[in-house]
mmCIF file of C-alpha atoms in Angstrom:
data_model
loop_
_atom_site.group_PDB
_atom_site.id
_atom_site.type_symbol
_atom_site.label_atom_id
_atom_site.label_comp_id
_atom_site.label_asym_id
_atom_site.label_seq_id
_atom_site.Cartn_x
_atom_site.Cartn_y
_atom_site.Cartn_z
ATOM 1 C CA MET A 1 50.440 128.010 373.932
ATOM 2 C CA ALA A 2 50.933 124.369 374.827
ATOM 3 C CA VAL A 3 50.741 122.066 371.849
ATOM 4 C CA ASP A 4 47.880 119.564 372.014
ATOM 5 C CA PHE A 5 50.241 116.711 371.232
ATOM 6 C CA GLN A 6 47.622 113.974 371.666
ATOM 7 C CA SER A 7 45.314 115.488 369.027
ATOM 8 C CA ILE A 8 48.169 116.167 366.629
ATOM 9 C CA ALA A 9 49.412 112.591 367.041
ATOM 10 C CA LYS A 10 45.944 111.157 366.426
ATOM 11 C CA GLN A 11 45.342 113.296 363.334
ATOM 12 C CA PHE A 12 48.791 112.466 361.987
ATOM 13 C CA VAL A 13 48.366 108.705 362.466
ATOM 14 C CA GLU A 14 44.947 108.680 360.794
ATOM 15 C CA HIS A 15 46.269 110.697 357.848
ATOM 16 C CA TYR A 16 49.472 108.650 357.577
ATOM 17 C CA TYR A 17 47.828 105.225 357.307
ATOM 18 C CA ALA A 18 44.922 106.442 355.155
ATOM 19 C CA THR A 19 47.514 107.823 352.708
ATOM 20 C CA PHE A 20 49.749 104.754 352.984
ATOM 21 C CA ASP A 21 46.842 102.444 352.206
ATOM 22 C CA SER A 22 45.509 104.485 349.252
ATOM 23 C CA ASN A 23 48.497 106.237 347.634
ATOM 24 C CA ARG A 24 51.946 105.625 349.113
ATOM 25 C CA THR A 25 53.696 108.336 347.072
ATOM 26 C CA GLY A 26 51.312 110.816 348.682
ATOM 27 C CA LEU A 27 53.400 110.434 351.857
ATOM 28 C CA LEU A 28 56.202 112.575 350.342
ATOM 29 C CA PRO A 29 55.086 115.897 351.915
ATOM 30 C CA LEU A 30 55.233 114.295 355.389
ATOM 31 C CA TYR A 31 59.037 113.864 355.202
ATOM 32 C CA ARG A 32 61.946 116.310 354.759
ATOM 33 C CA GLU A 33 65.538 116.073 353.506
ATOM 34 C CA ASN A 34 66.842 115.039 356.943
ATOM 35 C CA SER A 35 64.054 112.549 357.761
ATOM 36 C CA MET A 36 65.069 108.985 358.610
ATOM 37 C CA LEU A 37 63.265 105.697 358.031
ATOM 38 C CA THR A 38 64.300 102.329 359.445
ATOM 39 C CA PHE A 39 62.143 99.671 357.823
ATOM 40 C CA GLN A 40 62.871 96.098 358.889
ATOM 41 C CA ASP A 41 66.619 96.857 359.272
ATOM 42 C CA ALA A 42 66.949 98.884 356.043
ATOM 43 C CA GLN A 43 67.842 102.542 356.624
ATOM 44 C CA HIS A 44 66.775 105.404 354.379
ATOM 45 C CA LEU A 45 67.598 109.114 354.630
ATOM 46 C CA GLY A 46 65.557 111.896 353.030
ATOM 47 C CA ALA A 47 61.984 112.222 351.789
ATOM 48 C CA GLN A 48 62.674 111.004 348.240
ATOM 49 C CA SER A 49 64.574 107.888 349.298
ATOM 50 C CA ILE A 50 61.995 107.061 351.987
ATOM 51 C CA VAL A 51 59.005 107.327 349.670
ATOM 52 C CA GLU A 52 60.780 105.353 346.921
ATOM 53 C CA LYS A 53 61.303 102.587 349.475
ATOM 54 C CA LEU A 54 57.663 102.640 350.596
ATOM 55 C CA ALA A 55 56.371 102.759 347.007
ATOM 56 C CA SER A 56 58.594 99.805 346.049
ATOM 57 C CA LEU A 57 57.134 97.425 348.645
ATOM 58 C CA SER A 58 55.909 94.438 346.691
ATOM 59 C CA PHE A 59 52.290 94.240 347.789
ATOM 60 C CA GLN A 60 49.533 95.895 345.746
ATOM 61 C CA LYS A 61 47.006 96.389 348.484
ATOM 62 C CA VAL A 62 47.550 97.036 352.180
ATOM 63 C CA THR A 63 45.284 97.913 355.080
ATOM 64 C CA HIS A 64 46.599 99.105 358.447
ATOM 65 C CA LYS A 65 44.481 98.752 361.554
ATOM 66 C CA VAL A 66 45.717 100.722 364.565
ATOM 67 C CA SER A 67 45.147 99.106 367.953
ATOM 68 C CA GLY A 68 47.411 101.237 370.163
ATOM 69 C CA LEU A 69 48.388 104.891 369.796
ATOM 70 C CA ASP A 70 50.425 106.683 372.464
ATOM 71 C CA ALA A 71 52.159 110.058 372.294
ATOM 72 C CA GLN A 72 54.426 112.220 374.470
ATOM 73 C CA PRO A 73 56.066 115.613 373.955
ATOM 74 C CA THR A 74 59.843 115.564 373.340
ATOM 75 C CA PRO A 75 62.515 118.021 374.601
ATOM 76 C CA ASN A 76 62.862 119.850 371.270
ATOM 77 C CA GLY A 77 59.142 120.626 370.956
ATOM 78 C CA GLY A 78 58.436 117.492 368.944
ATOM 79 C CA ILE A 79 56.093 114.563 369.555
ATOM 80 C CA ILE A 80 57.080 110.909 369.945
ATOM 81 C CA ILE A 81 54.410 108.401 368.909
ATOM 82 C CA LEU A 82 54.203 104.632 369.328
ATOM 83 C CA VAL A 83 51.677 102.853 367.116
ATOM 84 C CA THR A 84 50.866 99.173 367.398
ATOM 85 C CA GLY A 85 48.466 97.407 365.100
ATOM 86 C CA GLN A 86 47.886 94.886 362.403
ATOM 87 C CA LEU A 87 48.138 95.034 358.651
ATOM 88 C CA VAL A 88 46.764 92.881 355.869
ATOM 89 C CA VAL A 89 48.484 92.730 352.486
ATOM 90 C CA ASP A 90 46.850 91.709 349.202
ATOM 91 C CA GLU A 91 44.669 88.626 349.623
ATOM 92 C CA GLU A 92 46.509 87.249 352.659
ATOM 93 C CA GLU A 93 44.206 85.734 355.195
ATOM 94 C CA HIS A 94 46.308 86.381 358.287
ATOM 95 C CA PRO A 95 47.067 89.899 359.478
ATOM 96 C CA LEU A 96 50.647 90.776 360.498
ATOM 97 C CA THR A 97 51.345 92.577 363.774
ATOM 98 C CA PHE A 98 53.445 95.726 363.462
ATOM 99 C CA SER A 99 54.951 98.448 365.656
ATOM 100 C CA GLN A 100 55.955 101.867 364.407
ATOM 101 C CA ALA A 101 57.613 104.729 366.269
ATOM 102 C CA PHE A 102 57.592 108.283 364.922
ATOM 103 C CA GLN A 103 59.041 111.552 366.043
ATOM 104 C CA LEU A 104 57.218 114.542 364.567
ATOM 105 C CA CYS A 105 58.903 117.950 364.436
ATOM 106 C CA GLN A 106 57.744 121.363 363.237
ATOM 107 C CA ASP A 107 59.453 123.102 360.321
ATOM 108 C CA PRO A 108 60.064 126.894 360.425
ATOM 109 C CA ASN A 109 56.581 127.411 358.916
ATOM 110 C CA GLY A 110 54.960 125.452 361.730
ATOM 111 C CA GLN A 111 54.224 122.432 359.534
ATOM 112 C CA TRP A 112 54.599 119.087 361.304
ATOM 113 C CA PHE A 113 56.798 116.532 359.565
ATOM 114 C CA VAL A 114 58.269 113.102 360.314
ATOM 115 C CA PHE A 115 61.870 113.347 361.523
ATOM 116 C CA ASN A 116 62.180 109.754 362.829
ATOM 117 C CA ASP A 117 60.266 106.730 361.518
ATOM 118 C CA ILE A 118 60.990 103.174 362.674
ATOM 119 C CA PHE A 119 58.821 100.312 361.422
ATOM 120 C CA ARG A 120 58.991 96.677 362.490
ATOM 121 C CA LEU A 121 56.825 93.607 362.043
ATOM 122 C CA ALA A 122 56.438 91.361 365.082
ATOM 123 C CA LEU A 123 57.935 87.930 364.707
ATOM 124 C CA PRO A 124 55.338 85.332 363.768
ATOM 125 C CA MET B 1 82.611 113.467 367.640
ATOM 126 C CA ALA B 2 79.595 111.655 366.276
ATOM 127 C CA VAL B 3 77.772 109.639 368.895
ATOM 128 C CA ASP B 4 77.693 105.909 368.192
ATOM 129 C CA PHE B 5 73.954 105.795 368.728
ATOM 130 C CA GLN B 6 73.552 102.136 367.744
ATOM 131 C CA SER B 7 76.030 100.952 370.410
ATOM 132 C CA ILE B 8 74.542 103.226 373.054
ATOM 133 C CA ALA B 9 71.042 101.980 372.231
ATOM 134 C CA LYS B 10 72.123 98.346 372.403
ATOM 135 C CA GLN B 11 73.952 98.798 375.723
ATOM 136 C CA PHE B 12 71.012 100.718 377.170
ATOM 137 C CA VAL B 13 68.436 98.097 376.136
ATOM 138 C CA GLU B 14 70.511 95.224 377.563
ATOM 139 C CA HIS B 15 71.004 97.098 380.844
ATOM 140 C CA TYR B 16 67.363 98.217 381.029
ATOM 141 C CA TYR B 17 65.772 94.768 380.710
ATOM 142 C CA ALA B 18 68.443 93.023 382.798
ATOM 143 C CA THR B 19 67.670 95.518 385.587
ATOM 144 C CA PHE B 20 63.895 95.339 385.024
ATOM 145 C CA ASP B 21 63.953 91.543 385.285
ATOM 146 C CA SER B 22 66.164 91.402 388.398
ATOM 147 C CA ASN B 23 65.486 94.559 390.451
ATOM 148 C CA ARG B 24 62.898 97.022 389.124
ATOM 149 C CA THR B 25 63.717 99.778 391.639
ATOM 150 C CA GLY B 26 67.254 99.731 390.231
ATOM 151 C CA LEU B 27 65.828 101.543 387.176
ATOM 152 C CA LEU B 28 65.569 104.809 389.174
ATOM 153 C CA PRO B 29 68.930 106.276 388.001
ATOM 154 C CA LEU B 30 67.845 105.866 384.361
ATOM 155 C CA TYR B 31 65.059 108.472 384.753
ATOM 156 C CA ARG B 32 65.027 112.168 385.695
ATOM 157 C CA GLU B 33 62.466 114.605 387.141
ATOM 158 C CA ASN B 34 61.072 115.428 383.674
ATOM 159 C CA SER B 35 61.002 111.848 382.361
ATOM 160 C CA MET B 36 57.677 110.511 381.082
ATOM 161 C CA LEU B 37 56.278 106.979 381.073
ATOM 162 C CA THR B 38 53.139 105.852 379.267
ATOM 163 C CA PHE B 39 52.391 102.305 380.367
ATOM 164 C CA GLN B 40 49.258 100.758 378.858
ATOM 165 C CA ASP B 41 47.446 104.142 378.830
ATOM 166 C CA ALA B 42 48.577 105.232 382.315
ATOM 167 C CA GLN B 43 50.842 108.291 382.330
ATOM 168 C CA HIS B 44 53.561 108.971 384.870
ATOM 169 C CA LEU B 45 55.894 111.947 385.201
ATOM 170 C CA GLY B 46 59.233 111.921 387.024
ATOM 171 C CA ALA B 47 61.690 109.227 388.057
ATOM 172 C CA GLN B 48 60.082 108.496 391.437
ATOM 173 C CA SER B 49 56.552 108.116 390.080
ATOM 174 C CA ILE B 50 57.748 106.000 387.144
ATOM 175 C CA VAL B 51 59.716 103.570 389.269
ATOM 176 C CA GLU B 52 56.894 103.304 391.828
ATOM 177 C CA LYS B 53 54.610 102.305 388.949
ATOM 178 C CA LEU B 54 57.052 99.720 387.603
ATOM 179 C CA ALA B 55 57.730 98.319 391.080
ATOM 180 C CA SER B 56 53.977 98.005 391.753
ATOM 181 C CA LEU B 57 53.278 95.748 388.762
ATOM 182 C CA SER B 58 51.685 92.664 390.199
ATOM 183 C CA PHE B 59 53.916 89.923 388.837
ATOM 184 C CA GLN B 60 56.814 88.583 390.916
ATOM 185 C CA LYS B 61 59.004 87.347 388.105
ATOM 186 C CA VAL B 62 59.372 88.681 384.581
ATOM 187 C CA THR B 63 61.690 87.913 381.694
ATOM 188 C CA HIS B 64 61.968 90.148 378.630
ATOM 189 C CA LYS B 65 63.268 88.732 375.363
ATOM 190 C CA VAL B 66 64.165 91.364 372.761
ATOM 191 C CA SER B 67 63.520 90.387 369.151
ATOM 192 C CA GLY B 68 63.833 93.771 367.417
ATOM 193 C CA LEU B 69 65.987 96.763 368.375
ATOM 194 C CA ASP B 70 66.225 99.819 366.111
ATOM 195 C CA ALA B 71 67.674 103.242 366.867
ATOM 196 C CA GLN B 72 68.020 106.627 365.177
ATOM 197 C CA PRO B 73 69.537 109.958 366.261
ATOM 198 C CA THR B 74 67.044 112.717 367.114
ATOM 199 C CA PRO B 75 67.295 116.475 366.397
ATOM 200 C CA ASN B 76 68.279 117.434 369.961
ATOM 201 C CA GLY B 77 71.218 115.031 370.133
ATOM 202 C CA GLY B 78 69.122 112.254 371.628
ATOM 203 C CA ILE B 79 68.434 108.696 370.476
ATOM 204 C CA ILE B 80 65.039 107.197 369.643
ATOM 205 C CA ILE B 81 64.758 103.441 370.141
ATOM 206 C CA LEU B 82 62.021 100.980 369.175
ATOM 207 C CA VAL B 83 62.139 97.616 370.930
ATOM 208 C CA THR B 84 59.862 94.716 370.070
ATOM 209 C CA GLY B 85 59.900 91.445 371.926
ATOM 210 C CA GLN B 86 58.179 89.028 374.211
ATOM 211 C CA LEU B 87 57.877 88.783 377.946
ATOM 212 C CA VAL B 88 56.946 85.981 380.294
ATOM 213 C CA VAL B 89 55.510 86.726 383.735
ATOM 214 C CA ASP B 90 55.581 84.376 386.710
ATOM 215 C CA GLU B 91 54.652 80.835 385.735
ATOM 216 C CA GLU B 92 52.603 81.806 382.669
ATOM 217 C CA GLU B 93 53.110 79.427 379.797
ATOM 218 C CA HIS B 94 52.442 81.874 376.970
ATOM 219 C CA PRO B 95 54.701 84.860 376.321
ATOM 220 C CA LEU B 96 53.146 88.287 375.688
ATOM 221 C CA THR B 97 54.269 90.414 372.762
ATOM 222 C CA PHE B 98 55.310 93.967 373.658
ATOM 223 C CA SER B 99 56.574 97.128 371.980
ATOM 224 C CA GLN B 100 58.470 99.872 373.758
ATOM 225 C CA ALA B 101 59.715 103.206 372.424
ATOM 226 C CA PHE B 102 62.356 105.237 374.263
ATOM 227 C CA GLN B 103 64.008 108.550 373.713
ATOM 228 C CA LEU B 104 67.367 108.827 375.470
ATOM 229 C CA CYS B 105 68.888 112.250 376.183
ATOM 230 C CA GLN B 106 72.156 113.321 377.772
ATOM 231 C CA ASP B 107 72.213 115.308 381.013
ATOM 232 C CA PRO B 108 74.729 118.163 381.513
ATOM 233 C CA ASN B 109 77.253 115.618 382.830
ATOM 234 C CA GLY B 110 76.978 113.565 379.651
ATOM 235 C CA GLN B 111 74.984 110.787 381.347
ATOM 236 C CA TRP B 112 72.299 109.219 379.161
ATOM 237 C CA PHE B 113 68.822 109.046 380.670
ATOM 238 C CA VAL B 114 65.296 108.143 379.546
ATOM 239 C CA PHE B 115 63.268 111.214 378.630
ATOM 240 C CA ASN B 116 60.405 109.381 376.840
ATOM 241 C CA ASP B 117 59.217 105.829 377.582
ATOM 242 C CA ILE B 118 56.115 104.298 375.983
ATOM 243 C CA PHE B 119 55.229 100.662 376.674
ATOM 244 C CA ARG B 120 52.415 98.672 375.121
ATOM 245 C CA LEU B 121 51.417 95.017 374.983
ATOM 246 C CA ALA B 122 50.173 93.727 371.630
ATOM 247 C CA LEU B 123 46.560 92.641 371.599
ATOM 248 C CA PRO B 124 46.232 88.892 371.995
#
């Protein structure tokens, strides 16, 4: 059966940012041992290292607002996603523009996880 | 031998935007029959359809300036790339901020081509 990649991408993105904005360590189950994160030039490999990085970010409060969400199937049965949006940290007045690319893959149990994750803020 | 994915990504991105800005139909060899483009919500499948779309964009002159370029290897031996930057069309004074995600794959002859291509302008 063809995977409904658009629905999976939308559900994933909603879940990802809701979790990021409420409880960053709750993102751990979305990554695996071979997952990669590139976050503003810093590279992290593996679920534990990735979530430690995300949990260590210095802001207390963050809110992501998604403005663009596009998805395509990939050759290995995965899904590539490009998210664009804005985020507000702590009591900052001005939102920051961000882009984030994901590749989701399925594990042997059919669970979707993040294999590739690249995050970048737009230059001011 | 491990693929030097960072160098390949950098070379590809330089070639892609240099070609885009000088001769859009010259992008044809970078796509294949199963390549996908999502361009501001419109979806195109296959090299011919993709390049027709790009060639039909209404501006005469465009200049891309890359500010962020990140790459990671993907499970099928491909490379995922996130580009952020600005572009100026025709005689417009104000640059537009864009994000573009690619997945490059190798064909049986070892040639790299674009399997996934997602382009989006940031909201003003």
